[in-house]
Amino acid sequence: MKPVLLHRIDSQNFEEMCRRGGRVIRCGGLVAFPTETVYGLGADALNPIAVDKIFRAKSRPSDNPLIVHVSDIKEAECITTNISRLAYELMDAFWPGPLTLILRRGGVVPDVTTCGLDTVAVRMPAHPVALALIREAGVPIAAPSANTSGKPSPTAAEHVLDDLAGRVDMILDGGMTEVGVESTVVDVTHDPPSLLRPGGIGIERLKEVIGDLKTEREVTGVPRSPGMKYTHYAPEAGVVLVKGESVVKTIQRLIGTYEGFGRRVGLILCQETAESFEAGERMLVFGKRGDPASIARNLFHSMRLLDRREVDVIIVDGSFDQKDVGLAVMNRLEKAASKVVAVKW
Ligand code: AMP
Ligand code: MG
């Protein structure tokens, strides 16, 4: 086991800590660091031995490529080829920020980073620690979320510690992350571009810049089947997602059923729904229905908190607004859920 090195960043030690983190990355080590989306588990993206450590630390399937984080557009140009005009427009509009672009891969990027693909995912994060770390490292940083594969993504340094203690050389603690869900992934290697994953930047904002955007469903022609086979983003407890506008009665019925079988039930509810339930330590409010940004920020933390409180089942209220980052929240919930209940009128 490696010694745990969790460093709380403040204005006094910011430069020193980023410098030390940069050195660890340059020497082939792993550094967990805050971004505006979730915490990342970083390694030198151009060093195949270092990148391989990420896959092992997370138990990440070896066919799931990594996002490479850069601190400026020039660095993105160094690891790619043939960047289109449209891709530059998106960089100008949304970088630094929660938008990952799939670009043509340059020769310097090793196979292990892209899992052998001829494209590479690139993003410039909007967090001062992340940007300083990349600059200090002097190399682009490959970084998936800093959690054990399949678990909820980490939105605080403590979450990283819970999952990866002993498997990471350094953790830079920058407090709770601001967005709370991962970046939006857009493939710009063809025109029109396609959305591969909803995330921190909403589709509405993307369309303002690029006009046409194909969604995953349109591209593959296959509708997703939520909760059937996915185990992404999942807490230890089973997740039951209740979708619809009027969810109170259904949630009450489900609580009765699960408790009748002796299960400990946790709730993650919108504020409006929570008013119909009795507050207690197993009921968490993740935000108001019309405020998907706050719901995104609290989602993964709430799941981890209820795991600590040892519930067997988590019922999640899906009555929130799916505009903007709300679409990404619903996407993560559908992947985490073992059961989806749609409330019909
Ligand atoms: P994460 O695991 O949260 O870091 O997310 C990275 C996402 O980007 C995953 O869904 C990957 O499958 C996807 N991704 C990374 N590189 C590529 C690529 N070259 N082409 C398509 N998707 C990619
Ligand atoms: Mg992840």
Tab-separated table of C-alpha atoms and ligand atoms in Angstrom:
chain	number	residue	atom	x	y	z
A	1	MET	CA	0.000	0.000	0.000
A	2	LYS	CA	1.238	3.469	-0.884
A	3	PRO	CA	1.045	6.129	1.855
A	4	VAL	CA	-1.999	8.338	1.445
A	5	LEU	CA	-1.094	11.842	0.396
A	6	LEU	CA	-4.157	14.079	0.526
A	7	HIS	CA	-3.341	17.764	0.315
A	8	ARG	CA	-5.920	20.446	0.978
A	9	ILE	CA	-5.197	23.286	-1.484
A	10	ASP	CA	-5.403	26.883	-0.273
A	11	SER	CA	-4.107	30.179	-1.604
A	12	GLN	CA	-0.871	29.751	0.380
A	13	ASN	CA	0.164	26.319	-0.906
A	14	PHE	CA	-1.526	26.368	-4.358
A	15	GLU	CA	1.647	26.839	-6.416
A	16	GLU	CA	3.798	24.475	-4.377
A	17	MET	CA	1.187	21.698	-4.449
A	18	CYS	CA	0.575	22.000	-8.181
A	19	ARG	CA	4.329	21.964	-8.746
A	20	ARG	CA	4.699	18.807	-6.666
A	21	GLY	CA	1.749	17.204	-8.442
A	22	GLY	CA	3.248	18.104	-11.807
A	23	ARG	CA	6.489	16.417	-10.824
A	24	VAL	CA	4.663	13.229	-9.794
A	25	ILE	CA	2.889	13.158	-13.192
A	26	ARG	CA	6.156	13.770	-15.080
A	27	CYS	CA	7.788	10.917	-13.183
A	28	GLY	CA	5.042	8.498	-14.239
A	29	GLY	CA	2.871	8.618	-11.085
A	30	LEU	CA	-0.867	9.082	-10.480
A	31	VAL	CA	-2.360	12.308	-9.131
A	32	ALA	CA	-6.058	12.763	-8.317
A	33	PHE	CA	-7.127	16.359	-8.832
A	34	PRO	CA	-10.268	18.513	-8.884
A	35	THR	CA	-11.828	19.667	-12.129
A	36	GLU	CA	-15.042	21.665	-12.428
A	37	THR	CA	-16.938	18.447	-13.303
A	38	VAL	CA	-15.680	15.656	-11.002
A	39	TYR	CA	-12.277	14.608	-9.593
A	40	GLY	CA	-9.919	13.112	-12.182
A	41	LEU	CA	-7.270	10.406	-11.807
A	42	GLY	CA	-4.389	11.805	-13.832
A	43	ALA	CA	-1.259	10.412	-15.483
A	44	ASP	CA	1.065	11.542	-18.275
A	45	ALA	CA	-1.085	10.882	-21.353
A	46	LEU	CA	2.001	10.261	-23.493
A	47	ASN	CA	3.573	7.671	-21.162
A	48	PRO	CA	1.992	4.241	-21.762
A	49	ILE	CA	3.299	2.764	-18.501
A	50	ALA	CA	1.783	5.636	-16.480
A	51	VAL	CA	-1.541	5.435	-18.342
A	52	ASP	CA	-1.700	1.702	-17.725
A	53	LYS	CA	-1.583	2.441	-13.974
A	54	ILE	CA	-4.874	4.383	-14.302
A	55	PHE	CA	-6.651	1.364	-15.751
A	56	ARG	CA	-5.323	-0.859	-12.976
A	57	ALA	CA	-6.042	1.558	-10.111
A	58	LYS	CA	-9.675	1.967	-11.244
A	59	SER	CA	-10.193	-1.596	-12.515
A	60	ARG	CA	-11.340	0.151	-15.688
A	61	PRO	CA	-12.182	-2.069	-18.682
A	62	SER	CA	-9.244	-1.874	-21.097
A	63	ASP	CA	-11.493	-0.984	-24.041
A	64	ASN	CA	-12.760	2.300	-22.543
A	65	PRO	CA	-10.532	5.159	-23.798
A	66	LEU	CA	-9.462	8.113	-21.652
A	67	ILE	CA	-9.989	11.852	-21.966
A	68	VAL	CA	-6.750	13.792	-22.382
A	69	HIS	CA	-6.710	17.122	-20.500
A	70	VAL	CA	-4.819	20.092	-21.902
A	71	SER	CA	-4.145	23.599	-20.581
A	72	ASP	CA	-4.443	25.405	-23.927
A	73	ILE	CA	-5.454	24.935	-27.546
A	74	LYS	CA	-1.833	24.642	-28.705
A	75	GLU	CA	-1.401	21.562	-26.526
A	76	ALA	CA	-4.543	20.082	-28.116
A	77	GLU	CA	-2.989	20.686	-31.542
A	78	CYS	CA	0.183	18.818	-30.479
A	79	ILE	CA	-1.711	15.587	-29.806
A	80	THR	CA	-4.173	15.682	-32.741
A	81	THR	CA	-4.307	16.257	-36.508
A	82	ASN	CA	-6.747	17.972	-38.875
A	83	ILE	CA	-8.808	19.971	-36.379
A	84	SER	CA	-11.892	21.239	-38.217
A	85	ARG	CA	-13.173	24.820	-38.220
A	86	LEU	CA	-16.196	23.643	-36.285
A	87	ALA	CA	-14.014	22.089	-33.595
A	88	TYR	CA	-12.153	25.384	-33.185
A	89	GLU	CA	-15.484	27.199	-32.867
A	90	LEU	CA	-16.503	24.837	-30.059
A	91	MET	CA	-13.158	25.301	-28.303
A	92	ASP	CA	-13.562	29.071	-28.542
A	93	ALA	CA	-17.084	28.924	-27.154
A	94	PHE	CA	-16.705	26.350	-24.361
A	95	TRP	CA	-13.021	25.936	-23.367
A	96	PRO	CA	-12.006	25.959	-20.654
A	97	GLY	CA	-15.133	24.071	-19.614
A	98	PRO	CA	-17.021	20.758	-19.455
A	99	LEU	CA	-16.891	19.907	-23.168
A	100	THR	CA	-14.798	16.992	-24.485
A	101	LEU	CA	-14.105	16.857	-28.206
A	102	ILE	CA	-13.305	13.684	-30.114
A	103	LEU	CA	-10.544	14.643	-32.570
A	104	ARG	CA	-8.177	12.831	-34.960
A	105	ARG	CA	-5.351	11.334	-32.931
A	106	GLY	CA	-1.763	12.503	-33.420
A	107	GLY	CA	1.208	10.094	-33.545
A	108	VAL	CA	2.527	11.020	-30.082
A	109	VAL	CA	-0.482	9.576	-28.266
A	110	PRO	CA	0.080	5.944	-27.232
A	111	ASP	CA	-2.429	3.185	-27.996
A	112	VAL	CA	-3.245	2.546	-24.346
A	113	THR	CA	-4.641	6.103	-23.942
A	114	THR	CA	-7.126	5.771	-26.819
A	115	CYS	CA	-7.508	1.977	-26.631
A	116	GLY	CA	-6.104	1.795	-30.137
A	117	LEU	CA	-8.637	4.168	-31.715
A	118	ASP	CA	-7.491	6.627	-34.393
A	119	THR	CA	-9.289	9.390	-32.492
A	120	VAL	CA	-8.568	10.966	-29.118
A	121	ALA	CA	-10.864	12.674	-26.597
A	122	VAL	CA	-9.550	16.118	-25.547
A	123	ARG	CA	-10.733	18.681	-23.002
A	124	MET	CA	-9.490	21.860	-21.343
A	125	PRO	CA	-10.883	21.879	-17.789
A	126	ALA	CA	-12.036	25.091	-16.089
A	127	HIS	CA	-10.491	24.591	-12.659
A	128	PRO	CA	-7.431	26.545	-11.551
A	129	VAL	CA	-5.830	23.495	-9.871
A	130	ALA	CA	-6.348	21.303	-12.959
A	131	LEU	CA	-4.923	23.937	-15.308
A	132	ALA	CA	-1.917	24.654	-13.074
A	133	LEU	CA	-1.251	20.929	-12.667
A	134	ILE	CA	-1.198	20.359	-16.439
A	135	ARG	CA	1.111	23.353	-16.943
A	136	GLU	CA	3.465	22.201	-14.203
A	137	ALA	CA	3.498	18.649	-15.546
A	138	GLY	CA	4.449	20.021	-18.977
A	139	VAL	CA	2.537	17.160	-20.615
A	140	PRO	CA	-1.135	16.542	-21.378
A	141	ILE	CA	-2.842	14.568	-18.601
A	142	ALA	CA	-5.026	11.523	-19.274
A	143	ALA	CA	-7.714	11.450	-16.604
A	144	PRO	CA	-10.940	9.501	-16.160
A	145	SER	CA	-12.995	10.090	-13.029
A	146	ALA	CA	-11.056	9.160	-9.866
A	147	ASN	CA	-13.394	6.389	-8.673
A	148	THR	CA	-13.422	2.614	-8.851
A	149	SER	CA	-15.018	1.747	-12.204
A	150	GLY	CA	-18.788	1.430	-11.972
A	151	LYS	CA	-19.147	3.491	-8.758
A	152	PRO	CA	-20.550	7.040	-8.554
A	153	SER	CA	-18.010	9.623	-9.725
A	154	PRO	CA	-16.125	11.508	-6.998
A	155	THR	CA	-17.183	15.095	-6.362
A	156	ALA	CA	-15.003	15.530	-3.250
A	157	ALA	CA	-11.460	14.438	-2.325
A	158	GLU	CA	-12.880	12.155	0.410
A	159	HIS	CA	-14.714	10.171	-2.279
A	160	VAL	CA	-11.376	9.564	-4.026
A	161	LEU	CA	-9.861	8.423	-0.757
A	162	ASP	CA	-12.782	6.023	-0.156
A	163	ASP	CA	-12.188	4.347	-3.531
A	164	LEU	CA	-8.483	4.674	-4.283
A	165	ALA	CA	-6.524	4.953	-1.013
A	166	GLY	CA	-3.211	3.185	-1.497
A	167	ARG	CA	-3.514	3.202	-5.280
A	168	VAL	CA	-2.765	6.865	-5.990
A	169	ASP	CA	0.449	8.806	-5.301
A	170	MET	CA	-1.164	12.133	-4.430
A	171	ILE	CA	-4.643	13.633	-3.991
A	172	LEU	CA	-5.087	17.381	-4.463
A	173	ASP	CA	-8.120	18.436	-2.431
A	174	GLY	CA	-9.899	21.431	-3.945
A	175	GLY	CA	-13.221	20.986	-2.097
A	176	MET	CA	-16.535	19.972	-3.685
A	177	THR	CA	-16.657	20.178	-7.489
A	178	GLU	CA	-18.923	22.763	-9.044
A	179	VAL	CA	-20.730	20.935	-11.874
A	180	GLY	CA	-20.968	17.477	-10.295
A	181	VAL	CA	-21.413	15.387	-13.459
A	182	GLU	CA	-18.895	14.622	-16.193
A	183	SER	CA	-18.233	16.565	-19.385
A	184	THR	CA	-20.377	16.523	-22.497
A	185	VAL	CA	-18.639	14.410	-25.197
A	186	VAL	CA	-19.045	15.486	-28.839
A	187	ASP	CA	-17.482	13.730	-31.833
A	188	VAL	CA	-16.319	16.412	-34.261
A	189	THR	CA	-14.450	14.110	-36.646
A	190	HIS	CA	-17.467	14.260	-38.985
A	191	ASP	CA	-20.124	16.777	-39.954
A	192	PRO	CA	-22.680	17.169	-38.441
A	193	PRO	CA	-21.040	16.293	-35.133
A	194	SER	CA	-22.606	13.749	-32.809
A	195	LEU	CA	-23.306	13.781	-29.098
A	196	LEU	CA	-21.749	10.712	-27.470
A	197	ARG	CA	-22.555	11.632	-23.875
A	198	PRO	CA	-24.656	14.424	-22.346
A	199	GLY	CA	-22.802	16.330	-19.629
A	200	GLY	CA	-21.964	19.684	-18.104
A	201	ILE	CA	-22.692	21.699	-21.264
A	202	GLY	CA	-26.352	21.345	-22.300
A	203	ILE	CA	-27.392	20.443	-25.850
A	204	GLU	CA	-29.267	23.740	-26.150
A	205	ARG	CA	-26.021	25.700	-25.712
A	206	LEU	CA	-24.114	23.462	-28.129
A	207	LYS	CA	-26.750	23.907	-30.818
A	208	GLU	CA	-26.394	27.684	-30.554
A	209	VAL	CA	-22.851	27.256	-31.862
A	210	ILE	CA	-23.044	24.280	-34.221
A	211	GLY	CA	-26.659	24.181	-35.350
A	212	ASP	CA	-27.112	20.510	-36.178
A	213	LEU	CA	-26.110	17.841	-33.661
A	214	LYS	CA	-26.875	14.140	-33.901
A	215	THR	CA	-27.702	12.386	-30.670
A	216	GLU	CA	-26.394	8.922	-29.763
A	217	ARG	CA	-29.815	7.446	-30.513
A	218	GLU	CA	-29.940	8.981	-33.988
A	219	VAL	CA	-26.398	7.837	-34.709
A	220	THR	CA	-26.778	4.230	-33.625
A	221	GLY	CA	-30.461	3.923	-34.483
A	222	VAL	CA	-30.851	1.992	-31.246
A	223	PRO	CA	-32.805	3.479	-28.353
A	224	ARG	CA	-31.136	3.041	-24.971
A	225	SER	CA	-32.661	0.549	-22.592
A	226	PRO	CA	-32.144	2.212	-19.229
A	227	GLY	CA	-31.266	0.156	-16.204
A	228	MET	CA	-31.194	-3.169	-18.030
A	229	LYS	CA	-27.515	-3.898	-18.280
A	230	TYR	CA	-25.632	-0.780	-17.131
A	231	THR	CA	-23.727	-0.704	-13.891
A	232	HIS	CA	-22.159	2.770	-14.327
A	233	TYR	CA	-22.288	5.374	-11.572
A	234	ALA	CA	-23.958	2.881	-9.229
A	235	PRO	CA	-23.829	2.984	-5.415
A	236	GLU	CA	-23.776	-0.231	-3.357
A	237	ALA	CA	-27.528	0.021	-2.758
A	238	GLY	CA	-29.929	-0.728	-5.622
A	239	VAL	CA	-31.240	2.425	-7.324
A	240	VAL	CA	-34.921	2.746	-8.198
A	241	LEU	CA	-35.579	5.742	-10.435
A	242	VAL	CA	-39.104	7.159	-10.454
A	243	LYS	CA	-39.776	9.263	-13.560
A	244	GLY	CA	-42.742	11.518	-14.183
A	245	GLU	CA	-44.240	14.759	-12.987
A	246	SER	CA	-46.354	13.499	-10.123
A	247	VAL	CA	-44.177	11.020	-8.278
A	248	VAL	CA	-45.276	11.291	-4.625
A	249	LYS	CA	-47.865	8.474	-4.576
A	250	THR	CA	-45.600	6.086	-6.480
A	251	ILE	CA	-42.680	6.745	-4.139
A	252	GLN	CA	-44.933	6.219	-1.089
A	253	ARG	CA	-46.123	2.908	-2.545
A	254	LEU	CA	-42.554	1.766	-3.283
A	255	ILE	CA	-41.390	2.640	0.245
A	256	GLY	CA	-44.260	0.544	1.647
A	257	THR	CA	-43.341	-2.393	-0.578
A	258	TYR	CA	-39.595	-2.369	0.159
A	259	GLU	CA	-40.051	-1.795	3.895
A	260	GLY	CA	-42.603	-4.590	3.911
A	261	PHE	CA	-39.779	-6.877	2.770
A	262	GLY	CA	-37.547	-5.544	5.569
A	263	ARG	CA	-35.370	-3.367	3.323
A	264	ARG	CA	-33.810	-0.121	4.537
A	265	VAL	CA	-34.945	2.557	2.091
A	266	GLY	CA	-33.060	5.781	1.306
A	267	LEU	CA	-34.588	8.663	-0.616
A	268	ILE	CA	-33.043	11.281	-2.900
A	269	LEU	CA	-35.768	13.800	-3.640
A	270	CYS	CA	-36.453	17.154	-5.220
A	271	GLN	CA	-37.352	19.786	-2.644
A	272	GLU	CA	-40.976	19.975	-3.834
A	273	THR	CA	-41.426	16.199	-3.483
A	274	ALA	CA	-39.664	16.097	-0.111
A	275	GLU	CA	-42.424	18.242	1.420
A	276	SER	CA	-44.718	15.195	1.274
A	277	PHE	CA	-42.292	13.002	3.239
A	278	GLU	CA	-41.001	12.945	6.770
A	279	ALA	CA	-37.428	14.188	6.995
A	280	GLY	CA	-34.816	11.867	8.476
A	281	GLU	CA	-31.194	10.914	7.891
A	282	ARG	CA	-32.174	8.559	5.082
A	283	MET	CA	-33.921	11.294	3.096
A	284	LEU	CA	-31.734	13.694	1.112
A	285	VAL	CA	-32.826	16.653	-0.997
A	286	PHE	CA	-30.701	17.219	-4.111
A	287	GLY	CA	-32.290	20.457	-5.297
A	288	LYS	CA	-35.380	22.103	-6.703
A	289	ARG	CA	-37.106	20.632	-9.774
A	290	GLY	CA	-36.370	23.682	-11.871
A	291	ASP	CA	-32.704	23.909	-10.866
A	292	PRO	CA	-30.898	21.013	-12.587
A	293	ALA	CA	-27.482	22.590	-11.838
A	294	SER	CA	-27.941	22.071	-8.092
A	295	ILE	CA	-29.310	18.565	-8.685
A	296	ALA	CA	-26.203	17.699	-10.741
A	297	ARG	CA	-23.915	19.081	-8.034
A	298	ASN	CA	-25.470	16.925	-5.296
A	299	LEU	CA	-26.258	13.716	-7.199
A	300	PHE	CA	-23.165	11.531	-6.707
A	301	HIS	CA	-22.461	12.833	-3.202
A	302	SER	CA	-26.012	11.936	-2.139
A	303	MET	CA	-25.618	8.391	-3.459
A	304	ARG	CA	-22.353	7.921	-1.565
A	305	LEU	CA	-23.845	9.397	1.607
A	306	LEU	CA	-26.750	6.934	1.578
A	307	ASP	CA	-24.312	4.060	1.029
A	308	ARG	CA	-22.573	5.147	4.248
A	309	ARG	CA	-25.949	5.143	5.988
A	310	GLU	CA	-26.271	1.522	4.905
A	311	VAL	CA	-29.544	1.590	3.035
A	312	ASP	CA	-30.472	-1.342	0.795
A	313	VAL	CA	-32.476	0.574	-1.788
A	314	ILE	CA	-32.281	4.198	-2.911
A	315	ILE	CA	-35.427	5.635	-4.472
A	316	VAL	CA	-34.530	8.625	-6.648
A	317	ASP	CA	-37.027	11.271	-7.668
A	318	GLY	CA	-36.780	11.880	-11.438
A	319	SER	CA	-39.328	14.712	-11.583
A	320	PHE	CA	-36.681	17.406	-12.175
A	321	ASP	CA	-36.332	19.499	-15.288
A	322	GLN	CA	-34.306	17.753	-17.996
A	323	LYS	CA	-33.143	20.874	-19.734
A	324	ASP	CA	-29.492	21.943	-19.675
A	325	VAL	CA	-27.426	19.704	-17.337
A	326	GLY	CA	-30.663	17.947	-16.264
A	327	LEU	CA	-30.343	15.664	-19.314
A	328	ALA	CA	-26.934	14.467	-18.083
A	329	VAL	CA	-28.348	13.818	-14.596
A	330	MET	CA	-31.131	11.673	-16.060
A	331	ASN	CA	-28.590	9.837	-18.244
A	332	ARG	CA	-26.442	8.981	-15.177
A	333	LEU	CA	-29.495	7.914	-13.163
A	334	GLU	CA	-30.743	5.651	-15.930
A	335	LYS	CA	-27.351	3.965	-16.049
A	336	ALA	CA	-27.155	3.633	-12.261
A	337	ALA	CA	-30.715	2.338	-11.852
A	338	SER	CA	-31.552	-1.340	-11.496
A	339	LYS	CA	-35.217	-0.432	-11.914
A	340	VAL	CA	-36.976	2.486	-13.616
A	341	VAL	CA	-40.607	3.262	-12.768
A	342	ALA	CA	-42.378	5.652	-15.130
A	343	VAL	CA	-45.421	7.349	-13.594
A	344	LYS	CA	-48.278	7.540	-16.091
A	345	TRP	CA	-51.170	9.955	-15.934
B	1	AMP	P1	-14.837	9.103	-18.355
B	1	AMP	O1	-14.804	7.633	-18.233
B	1	AMP	O2	-15.855	9.761	-17.497
B	1	AMP	O3	-13.517	9.743	-18.314
B	1	AMP	O4	-15.426	9.414	-19.808
B	1	AMP	C1	-14.744	9.298	-20.988
B	1	AMP	C2	-15.763	9.054	-22.029
B	1	AMP	O5	-15.277	9.446	-23.307
B	1	AMP	C3	-16.131	7.591	-22.121
B	1	AMP	O6	-17.492	7.455	-22.384
B	1	AMP	C4	-15.280	7.119	-23.289
B	1	AMP	O7	-15.797	5.967	-23.895
B	1	AMP	C5	-15.343	8.346	-24.183
B	1	AMP	N1	-14.192	8.410	-25.117
B	1	AMP	C6	-12.899	8.609	-24.787
B	1	AMP	N2	-12.138	8.597	-25.897
B	1	AMP	C7	-12.964	8.392	-26.937
B	1	AMP	C8	-12.772	8.284	-28.359
B	1	AMP	N3	-11.575	8.395	-28.910
B	1	AMP	N4	-13.865	8.075	-29.113
B	1	AMP	C9	-15.105	7.990	-28.540
B	1	AMP	N5	-15.338	8.082	-27.223
B	1	AMP	C10	-14.288	8.276	-26.420
B	2	MG	MG	-16.003	7.849	-15.076
